[in-house]
Short mmCIF file of N, CA and C in Angstrom, two decimals:
data_model
loop_
_atom_site.label_atom_id
_atom_site.label_comp_id
_atom_site.label_asym_id
_atom_site.label_seq_id
_atom_site.Cartn_x
_atom_site.Cartn_y
_atom_site.Cartn_z
N MET P 1280 -18.95 -55.31 -28.52
CA MET P 1280 -18.12 -55.72 -28.16
C MET P 1280 -17.83 -55.66 -26.73
N GLU P 1281 -17.25 -54.34 -26.74
CA GLU P 1281 -16.89 -53.86 -25.57
C GLU P 1281 -17.59 -54.42 -24.47
N ASN P 1282 -19.26 -54.40 -24.23
CA ASN P 1282 -19.99 -54.99 -23.52
C ASN P 1282 -19.45 -56.25 -22.99
N SER P 1283 -19.69 -57.30 -24.01
CA SER P 1283 -19.37 -58.42 -24.01
C SER P 1283 -17.85 -58.95 -23.12
N THR P 1284 -16.69 -58.15 -23.78
CA THR P 1284 -15.58 -58.11 -23.19
C THR P 1284 -15.78 -57.84 -21.78
N ARG P 1285 -16.15 -56.64 -21.36
CA ARG P 1285 -16.22 -56.60 -19.46
C ARG P 1285 -17.44 -57.56 -19.18
N ASN P 1286 -18.27 -57.76 -19.40
CA ASN P 1286 -18.96 -58.81 -19.18
C ASN P 1286 -18.30 -60.18 -18.77
N ILE P 1287 -17.41 -60.70 -19.55
CA ILE P 1287 -16.34 -61.98 -19.33
C ILE P 1287 -15.66 -61.60 -18.51
N VAL P 1288 -14.68 -60.78 -18.65
CA VAL P 1288 -13.86 -60.45 -17.56
C VAL P 1288 -14.68 -60.30 -16.23
N LEU P 1289 -15.42 -59.51 -16.11
CA LEU P 1289 -16.46 -59.38 -14.40
C LEU P 1289 -16.57 -60.64 -14.29
N GLY P 1290 -17.09 -61.14 -14.96
CA GLY P 1290 -18.03 -62.93 -15.16
C GLY P 1290 -16.38 -63.84 -14.44
N THR P 1291 -15.50 -63.38 -14.93
CA THR P 1291 -14.15 -64.21 -14.50
C THR P 1291 -13.89 -63.68 -13.27
N ILE P 1292 -13.84 -62.38 -12.74
CA ILE P 1292 -13.23 -62.14 -11.73
C ILE P 1292 -14.00 -62.70 -10.22
N ALA P 1293 -15.24 -62.48 -10.72
CA ALA P 1293 -16.31 -62.87 -9.83
C ALA P 1293 -16.25 -64.35 -9.35
N ALA P 1294 -15.88 -65.01 -10.48
CA ALA P 1294 -15.80 -66.30 -10.54
C ALA P 1294 -14.69 -67.04 -9.67
N LEU P 1295 -13.47 -66.27 -10.16
CA LEU P 1295 -11.85 -66.27 -9.08
C LEU P 1295 -12.23 -65.94 -7.61
N ALA P 1296 -12.90 -65.05 -7.57
CA ALA P 1296 -13.28 -64.50 -6.00
C ALA P 1296 -14.15 -65.67 -5.28
N LEU P 1297 -15.15 -66.04 -6.12
CA LEU P 1297 -16.07 -67.46 -5.30
C LEU P 1297 -15.53 -68.28 -4.82
N ALA P 1298 -14.30 -68.84 -6.15
CA ALA P 1298 -13.64 -70.16 -5.94
C ALA P 1298 -12.56 -70.03 -4.81
N LEU P 1299 -11.96 -68.78 -4.62
CA LEU P 1299 -11.09 -68.25 -3.38
C LEU P 1299 -11.76 -68.57 -2.19
N ALA P 1300 -12.80 -68.20 -2.07
CA ALA P 1300 -13.28 -67.89 -0.49
C ALA P 1300 -14.06 -69.74 -0.23
N ALA P 1301 -14.49 -70.34 -1.80
CA ALA P 1301 -14.99 -71.40 -1.44
C ALA P 1301 -13.87 -72.35 -0.90
N TRP P 1302 -12.23 -72.11 -1.79
CA TRP P 1302 -11.56 -72.91 -1.26
C TRP P 1302 -10.93 -72.33 0.40
N ARG P 1303 -10.82 -71.41 0.57
CA ARG P 1303 -10.63 -70.94 1.92
C ARG P 1303 -11.57 -71.55 3.15
N PHE P 1304 -12.72 -71.65 2.85
CA PHE P 1304 -13.63 -72.08 4.08
C PHE P 1304 -13.35 -74.04 3.99
N VAL P 1305 -13.07 -74.26 2.75
CA VAL P 1305 -13.45 -75.85 3.03
C VAL P 1305 -11.71 -76.08 3.58
N SER P 1306 -10.48 -75.86 2.91
CA SER P 1306 -9.42 -75.76 3.48
C SER P 1306 -9.30 -75.63 4.80
N LYS P 1307 -9.51 -74.33 5.27
CA LYS P 1307 -9.36 -74.20 6.93
C LYS P 1307 -10.22 -75.52 8.09
N PRO P 1308 -8.87 -75.64 8.87
CA PRO P 1308 -9.88 -76.83 9.90
C PRO P 1308 -10.28 -76.05 10.73
N PRO P 1309 -11.07 -76.61 11.08
CA PRO P 1309 -12.12 -76.15 12.14
C PRO P 1309 -11.34 -76.07 13.69
N GLN P 1310 -11.89 -74.32 14.00
CA GLN P 1310 -11.01 -74.33 14.98
C GLN P 1310 -11.88 -74.74 16.25
N LYS P 1311 -11.06 -75.33 17.64
CA LYS P 1311 -11.28 -76.26 18.45
C LYS P 1311 -12.20 -74.99 19.71
N PHE P 1312 -13.63 -75.05 20.01
CA PHE P 1312 -13.83 -73.95 20.76
C PHE P 1312 -13.98 -74.71 22.25
N GLU P 1313 -13.08 -73.88 23.00
CA GLU P 1313 -13.59 -74.84 24.73
C GLU P 1313 -14.33 -73.34 25.27
N ILE P 1314 -15.61 -74.40 26.34
CA ILE P 1314 -15.88 -73.30 27.41
C ILE P 1314 -14.95 -73.25 28.38
N PRO P 1315 -14.91 -71.63 28.98
CA PRO P 1315 -14.06 -72.07 29.64
C PRO P 1315 -14.42 -72.43 31.03
N LYS P 1316 -13.37 -73.03 31.84
CA LYS P 1316 -13.54 -73.42 33.12
C LYS P 1316 -13.68 -72.53 34.42
N THR P 1317 -13.60 -71.58 34.61
CA THR P 1317 -13.38 -70.48 35.58
C THR P 1317 -13.87 -69.44 35.17
N ILE P 1318 -14.66 -68.67 35.91
CA ILE P 1318 -15.35 -67.60 35.66
C ILE P 1318 -14.65 -66.17 36.74
N ASN P 1319 -14.64 -65.13 36.00
CA ASN P 1319 -14.29 -63.93 36.94
C ASN P 1319 -14.94 -62.63 37.57
N HIS P 1320 -15.41 -62.60 38.65
CA HIS P 1320 -16.30 -61.24 39.34
C HIS P 1320 -15.57 -60.45 39.98
N TYR P 1321 -15.79 -59.00 39.95
CA TYR P 1321 -15.37 -58.57 40.46
C TYR P 1321 -16.05 -58.22 41.90
N ALA P 1322 -15.73 -58.51 42.59
CA ALA P 1322 -16.51 -58.59 44.37
C ALA P 1322 -15.76 -57.72 45.59
N VAL P 1323 -16.62 -57.68 46.66
CA VAL P 1323 -16.15 -57.72 47.78
C VAL P 1323 -15.87 -58.00 49.29
N CYS P 1324 -15.16 -58.06 49.83
CA CYS P 1324 -15.35 -59.16 51.25
C CYS P 1324 -16.62 -58.26 51.88
N LEU P 1325 -17.18 -58.63 52.53
CA LEU P 1325 -18.25 -58.24 53.52
C LEU P 1325 -17.49 -58.30 54.86
N SER P 1326 -16.78 -58.94 54.93
CA SER P 1326 -15.73 -58.93 56.17
C SER P 1326 -14.69 -57.78 56.49
N CYS P 1327 -13.79 -57.95 55.88
CA CYS P 1327 -12.74 -56.86 55.87
C CYS P 1327 -13.16 -55.81 54.56
N LYS P 1328 -14.12 -55.64 53.92
CA LYS P 1328 -14.06 -54.48 52.77
C LYS P 1328 -13.21 -54.68 51.73
N GLN P 1329 -12.42 -56.02 51.65
CA GLN P 1329 -11.75 -55.64 50.40
C GLN P 1329 -11.91 -55.91 48.83
N GLU P 1330 -11.85 -54.64 48.24
CA GLU P 1330 -12.46 -55.31 46.71
C GLU P 1330 -11.26 -56.21 46.17
N SER P 1331 -11.82 -57.28 45.30
CA SER P 1331 -10.98 -58.16 44.13
C SER P 1331 -11.61 -58.63 43.31
N LEU P 1332 -10.50 -58.92 42.39
CA LEU P 1332 -11.00 -59.97 41.21
C LEU P 1332 -10.84 -61.43 41.66
N ILE P 1333 -12.54 -62.07 41.52
CA ILE P 1333 -12.07 -63.30 42.34
C ILE P 1333 -12.22 -64.19 40.88
N SER P 1334 -11.46 -65.55 40.93
CA SER P 1334 -11.31 -66.28 39.74
C SER P 1334 -11.62 -67.48 40.13
N HIS P 1335 -13.15 -68.26 39.96
CA HIS P 1335 -13.25 -69.70 40.82
C HIS P 1335 -13.94 -70.63 39.41
N PRO P 1336 -13.87 -71.80 40.01
CA PRO P 1336 -14.41 -72.46 39.08
C PRO P 1336 -16.08 -71.93 38.77
N LYS P 1337 -16.79 -72.52 37.61
CA LYS P 1337 -18.17 -71.52 37.43
C LYS P 1337 -19.24 -72.60 37.91
N GLU P 1338 -19.05 -73.72 38.75
CA GLU P 1338 -19.82 -74.54 39.55
C GLU P 1338 -20.30 -73.78 40.76
N LEU P 1339 -18.53 -73.34 41.48
CA LEU P 1339 -18.88 -72.56 42.54
C LEU P 1339 -19.88 -71.21 42.66
N ALA P 1340 -20.60 -71.78 44.08
CA ALA P 1340 -21.24 -70.04 43.83
C ALA P 1340 -20.88 -69.10 44.81
N ALA P 1341 -20.93 -67.59 45.23
CA ALA P 1341 -21.25 -67.22 46.11
C ALA P 1341 -21.42 -67.59 47.29
N PRO P 1342 -20.62 -67.71 48.92
CA PRO P 1342 -19.64 -66.69 48.74
C PRO P 1342 -18.50 -67.56 48.50
N TRP P 1343 -17.24 -66.48 47.94
CA TRP P 1343 -15.78 -66.96 47.92
C TRP P 1343 -14.55 -66.53 48.86
N GLU P 1344 -13.55 -67.66 48.87
CA GLU P 1344 -12.80 -66.97 49.54
C GLU P 1344 -12.13 -66.00 49.63
N CYS P 1345 -12.09 -64.85 50.60
CA CYS P 1345 -11.07 -63.32 50.49
C CYS P 1345 -9.56 -63.78 50.59
N PRO P 1346 -9.22 -62.99 49.11
CA PRO P 1346 -8.04 -63.35 49.11
C PRO P 1346 -7.09 -62.64 50.14
N ALA P 1347 -7.74 -61.63 50.96
CA ALA P 1347 -6.89 -60.52 51.76
C ALA P 1347 -6.91 -61.50 53.06
N CYS P 1348 -8.27 -61.64 53.76
CA CYS P 1348 -8.66 -62.04 55.11
C CYS P 1348 -8.59 -63.68 55.14
N GLY P 1349 -9.14 -64.32 53.93
CA GLY P 1349 -9.45 -65.67 54.19
C GLY P 1349 -10.36 -66.22 54.34
N GLU P 1350 -11.55 -64.71 54.92
CA GLU P 1350 -12.72 -65.66 55.04
C GLU P 1350 -13.58 -65.87 53.67
N LYS P 1351 -14.72 -66.45 53.81
CA LYS P 1351 -15.22 -67.20 52.86
C LYS P 1351 -16.80 -65.94 52.98
N ALA P 1352 -16.56 -64.68 52.47
CA ALA P 1352 -17.25 -63.55 52.73
C ALA P 1352 -17.25 -62.63 51.59
N CYS P 1353 -16.71 -63.32 50.27
CA CYS P 1353 -16.98 -62.28 49.22
C CYS P 1353 -18.11 -62.38 48.19
N TYR P 1354 -18.24 -61.60 47.63
CA TYR P 1354 -19.85 -61.60 47.06
C TYR P 1354 -19.85 -60.49 46.18
N GLN P 1355 -20.44 -60.62 44.77
CA GLN P 1355 -19.97 -60.10 43.72
C GLN P 1355 -20.61 -58.58 43.68
N TRP P 1356 -20.11 -57.58 43.10
CA TRP P 1356 -20.73 -56.43 43.24
C TRP P 1356 -21.58 -56.37 41.77
N LEU P 1357 -22.73 -55.69 41.79
CA LEU P 1357 -23.74 -55.38 40.44
C LEU P 1357 -23.58 -54.14 40.56
N TYR P 1358 -23.94 -54.04 39.62
CA TYR P 1358 -24.27 -52.26 38.92
C TYR P 1358 -25.71 -51.77 38.64
N CYS P 1359 -26.50 -50.95 39.16
CA CYS P 1359 -27.85 -50.49 38.64
C CYS P 1359 -27.56 -49.48 37.80
N SER P 1360 -28.56 -49.66 36.66
CA SER P 1360 -27.95 -48.58 35.65
C SER P 1360 -29.58 -47.77 35.86
N GLU P 1361 -30.44 -47.41 36.84
CA GLU P 1361 -31.09 -46.53 36.91
C GLU P 1361 -30.44 -45.50 37.62
N CYS P 1362 -29.99 -45.62 38.97
CA CYS P 1362 -29.23 -44.44 39.68
C CYS P 1362 -27.87 -44.82 39.61
N ASN P 1363 -27.09 -45.75 38.97
CA ASN P 1363 -25.74 -45.44 38.92
C ASN P 1363 -24.96 -46.03 40.26
N TYR P 1364 -25.42 -47.03 40.70
CA TYR P 1364 -24.78 -47.35 42.26
C TYR P 1364 -24.08 -48.45 42.39
N ARG P 1365 -23.51 -48.94 42.73
CA ARG P 1365 -22.74 -50.56 42.77
C ARG P 1365 -23.52 -50.89 44.60
N PHE P 1366 -23.47 -52.34 44.65
CA PHE P 1366 -24.02 -53.09 45.16
C PHE P 1366 -23.76 -54.39 45.80
N VAL P 1367 -24.25 -54.94 46.51
CA VAL P 1367 -24.04 -56.48 46.65
C VAL P 1367 -25.63 -56.68 47.13
N PRO P 1368 -26.08 -57.51 46.37
CA PRO P 1368 -27.82 -57.93 46.66
C PRO P 1368 -27.41 -58.46 47.97
N ASN P 1369 -29.62 -58.57 48.58
CA ASN P 1369 -29.40 -58.82 49.78
C ASN P 1369 -29.15 -60.29 49.69
N LEU P 1370 -28.47 -60.39 51.25
CA LEU P 1370 -28.13 -61.97 51.26
C LEU P 1370 -29.32 -62.75 51.97
N VAL P 1371 -29.69 -63.86 51.15
CA VAL P 1371 -31.01 -64.96 51.83
C VAL P 1371 -30.42 -66.13 52.65
N TRP P 1372 -31.29 -66.40 53.15
CA TRP P 1372 -31.00 -68.02 53.84
C TRP P 1372 -31.73 -69.04 52.87
N ARG P 1373 -30.85 -70.14 52.79
CA ARG P 1373 -31.59 -71.34 51.90
C ARG P 1373 -31.88 -72.94 52.58
N GLU P 1374 -32.43 -73.07 53.08
CA GLU P 1374 -32.34 -74.34 53.74
C GLU P 1374 -31.33 -75.59 52.97
N GLY P 1375 -30.80 -75.90 54.17
CA GLY P 1375 -29.71 -76.78 53.61
C GLY P 1375 -28.30 -76.30 52.93
N ILE P 1376 -28.17 -75.13 53.70
CA ILE P 1376 -26.92 -74.42 52.86
C ILE P 1376 -26.71 -73.32 54.19
N ASP P 1377 -25.18 -73.73 54.75
CA ASP P 1377 -24.65 -73.31 55.90
C ASP P 1377 -24.32 -71.80 55.65
N HIS P 1378 -24.27 -70.79 54.64
CA HIS P 1378 -24.02 -69.65 54.51
C HIS P 1378 -25.31 -68.76 53.91
N PRO P 1379 -25.40 -67.55 53.66
CA PRO P 1379 -26.49 -66.99 53.02
C PRO P 1379 -25.83 -67.03 51.86
N ILE P 1380 -26.96 -67.00 50.78
CA ILE P 1380 -26.40 -66.64 49.11
C ILE P 1380 -26.90 -65.54 48.80
N PRO P 1381 -26.59 -65.04 47.72
CA PRO P 1381 -27.19 -63.61 47.05
C PRO P 1381 -29.20 -63.73 46.59
N ASN P 1382 -29.42 -62.89 46.83
CA ASN P 1382 -31.03 -63.07 46.83
C ASN P 1382 -30.63 -63.08 44.98
N PRO P 1383 -31.50 -64.65 44.70
CA PRO P 1383 -31.54 -64.83 43.10
C PRO P 1383 -32.44 -64.20 42.14
N TYR P 1384 -33.29 -63.34 43.02
CA TYR P 1384 -34.20 -61.87 42.02
C TYR P 1384 -33.24 -60.81 42.79
N PRO P 1385 -32.19 -60.59 42.08
CA PRO P 1385 -31.23 -58.84 42.67
C PRO P 1385 -32.06 -57.97 42.53
N TYR P 1386 -31.78 -57.03 43.19
CA TYR P 1386 -32.36 -55.87 42.70
C TYR P 1386 -31.85 -54.47 43.51
N CYS P 1387 -31.66 -53.42 43.37
CA CYS P 1387 -30.51 -52.71 44.15
C CYS P 1387 -30.93 -52.16 45.22
N THR P 1388 -30.33 -52.36 45.97
CA THR P 1388 -30.73 -52.07 47.56
C THR P 1388 -30.69 -50.20 47.80
N HIS P 1389 -29.88 -49.73 46.41
CA HIS P 1389 -30.11 -48.17 47.08
C HIS P 1389 -31.66 -47.41 46.60
N CYS P 1390 -32.10 -47.86 45.12
CA CYS P 1390 -33.41 -47.20 44.62
C CYS P 1390 -34.37 -48.57 44.32
N GLY P 1391 -34.17 -49.80 44.51
CA GLY P 1391 -34.97 -50.67 44.24
C GLY P 1391 -35.35 -51.42 42.97
N CYS P 1392 -34.20 -50.50 41.81
CA CYS P 1392 -34.89 -51.33 40.35
C CYS P 1392 -33.82 -52.49 40.36
N THR P 1393 -34.90 -53.37 39.12
CA THR P 1393 -34.41 -54.54 38.75
C THR P 1393 -33.10 -54.36 37.70
N ASN P 1394 -32.92 -53.08 37.29
CA ASN P 1394 -32.42 -53.32 35.91
C ASN P 1394 -31.00 -53.00 36.05
N VAL P 1395 -30.42 -54.51 36.48
CA VAL P 1395 -29.11 -54.50 37.23
C VAL P 1395 -27.82 -55.76 36.41
N THR P 1396 -26.78 -55.02 36.71
CA THR P 1396 -26.28 -56.21 36.10
C THR P 1396 -24.81 -56.38 36.84
N ALA P 1397 -23.74 -57.94 36.29
CA ALA P 1397 -22.80 -57.35 36.84
C ALA P 1397 -21.93 -56.26 36.74
N PHE P 1398 -21.09 -56.00 37.59
CA PHE P 1398 -20.63 -54.72 37.49
C PHE P 1398 -18.86 -54.87 36.88
N SER P 1399 -18.73 -54.01 35.93
CA SER P 1399 -16.90 -54.37 35.52
C SER P 1399 -16.29 -52.79 35.32
N PRO P 1400 -15.66 -52.58 36.13
CA PRO P 1400 -14.86 -50.97 36.17
C PRO P 1400 -14.21 -51.24 34.91
N ASN P 1401 -13.76 -51.77 33.78
CA ASN P 1401 -13.70 -51.68 32.51
C ASN P 1401 -14.46 -51.00 31.41
N ASN P 1402 -15.89 -51.38 32.21
CA ASN P 1402 -17.05 -50.73 30.73
C ASN P 1402 -17.04 -49.72 31.11
N PRO P 1403 -16.82 -48.72 30.26
CA PRO P 1403 -17.55 -47.39 30.14
C PRO P 1403 -18.66 -46.33 30.74
N ASP P 1404 -19.70 -47.78 30.60
CA ASP P 1404 -20.88 -47.27 30.39
C ASP P 1404 -21.27 -47.90 31.97
N GLN P 1405 -20.40 -47.88 33.13
CA GLN P 1405 -20.87 -48.26 34.20
C GLN P 1405 -19.59 -47.31 34.93
N ALA P 1406 -19.76 -46.09 35.19
CA ALA P 1406 -19.43 -45.05 35.95
C ALA P 1406 -20.04 -44.68 37.64
N PRO P 1407 -19.76 -45.61 38.29
CA PRO P 1407 -20.64 -45.48 39.66
C PRO P 1407 -21.02 -44.09 40.44
N LEU P 1408 -21.85 -43.70 40.85
CA LEU P 1408 -21.59 -42.26 41.57
C LEU P 1408 -21.70 -43.15 42.81
N GLY P 1409 -21.90 -43.50 43.49
CA GLY P 1409 -21.30 -44.64 44.84
C GLY P 1409 -21.74 -46.06 45.03
N ASP P 1410 -21.84 -46.11 46.24
CA ASP P 1410 -21.72 -47.79 46.56
C ASP P 1410 -22.81 -47.83 47.50
N ALA P 1411 -24.19 -48.91 47.72
CA ALA P 1411 -24.80 -48.74 48.44
C ALA P 1411 -24.10 -49.56 49.79
N PRO P 1412 -25.20 -49.23 50.74
CA PRO P 1412 -24.40 -49.83 51.94
C PRO P 1412 -24.59 -51.70 51.56
N LEU P 1413 -23.35 -52.07 51.98
CA LEU P 1413 -23.05 -53.64 52.47
C LEU P 1413 -23.97 -54.15 52.85
N PRO P 1414 -24.66 -55.23 52.80
CA PRO P 1414 -25.25 -56.61 54.03
C PRO P 1414 -24.36 -56.53 54.97
N GLU P 1415 -25.19 -56.40 55.98
CA GLU P 1415 -24.47 -57.21 57.63
C GLU P 1415 -23.50 -58.51 57.51
N TRP P 1416 -22.24 -58.31 58.01
CA TRP P 1416 -21.49 -59.35 58.42
C TRP P 1416 -20.72 -58.99 59.68
N PRO P 1417 -20.99 -60.43 60.17
CA PRO P 1417 -21.37 -61.93 60.17
C PRO P 1417 -22.83 -61.85 59.68
N PRO P 1418 -23.41 -62.38 59.07
CA PRO P 1418 -25.03 -62.81 58.92
C PRO P 1418 -25.36 -63.20 60.13
N VAL P 1419 -27.00 -62.78 59.90
CA VAL P 1419 -27.74 -63.32 61.24
C VAL P 1419 -28.66 -63.82 60.25
N LYS P 1420 -28.69 -65.31 60.95
CA LYS P 1420 -29.49 -66.21 60.54
C LYS P 1420 -31.12 -65.98 60.84
#
């Protein structure tokens, strides 16, 4: 008799828990998810060498305007996971664009590795040992 009573109690508890979970799932209105319209990048100005957090519309590619000097010369810092250096990728000229853009296939300018990612100073796994030399500015076509 004890086993059947125990099974009934456990079954009732399980059914109530399932009903509560279903009620919470059904009664909760869906949350609206909005895709951010801006992106933040840690960048460095190749003109004045000032580092800053650049917030820009996601459609706007580098270079960005420097908050310190006003020149359109800010490029994103990247981080190499092999040599632990920060760097700005080599700049390339594209037909129809009046300014150089970062190499679309970035590689570390310090060691040549392609195991690179965006640099974030808040990431404990990214402790740079140094900075690779920055690309020349003003750029020469």
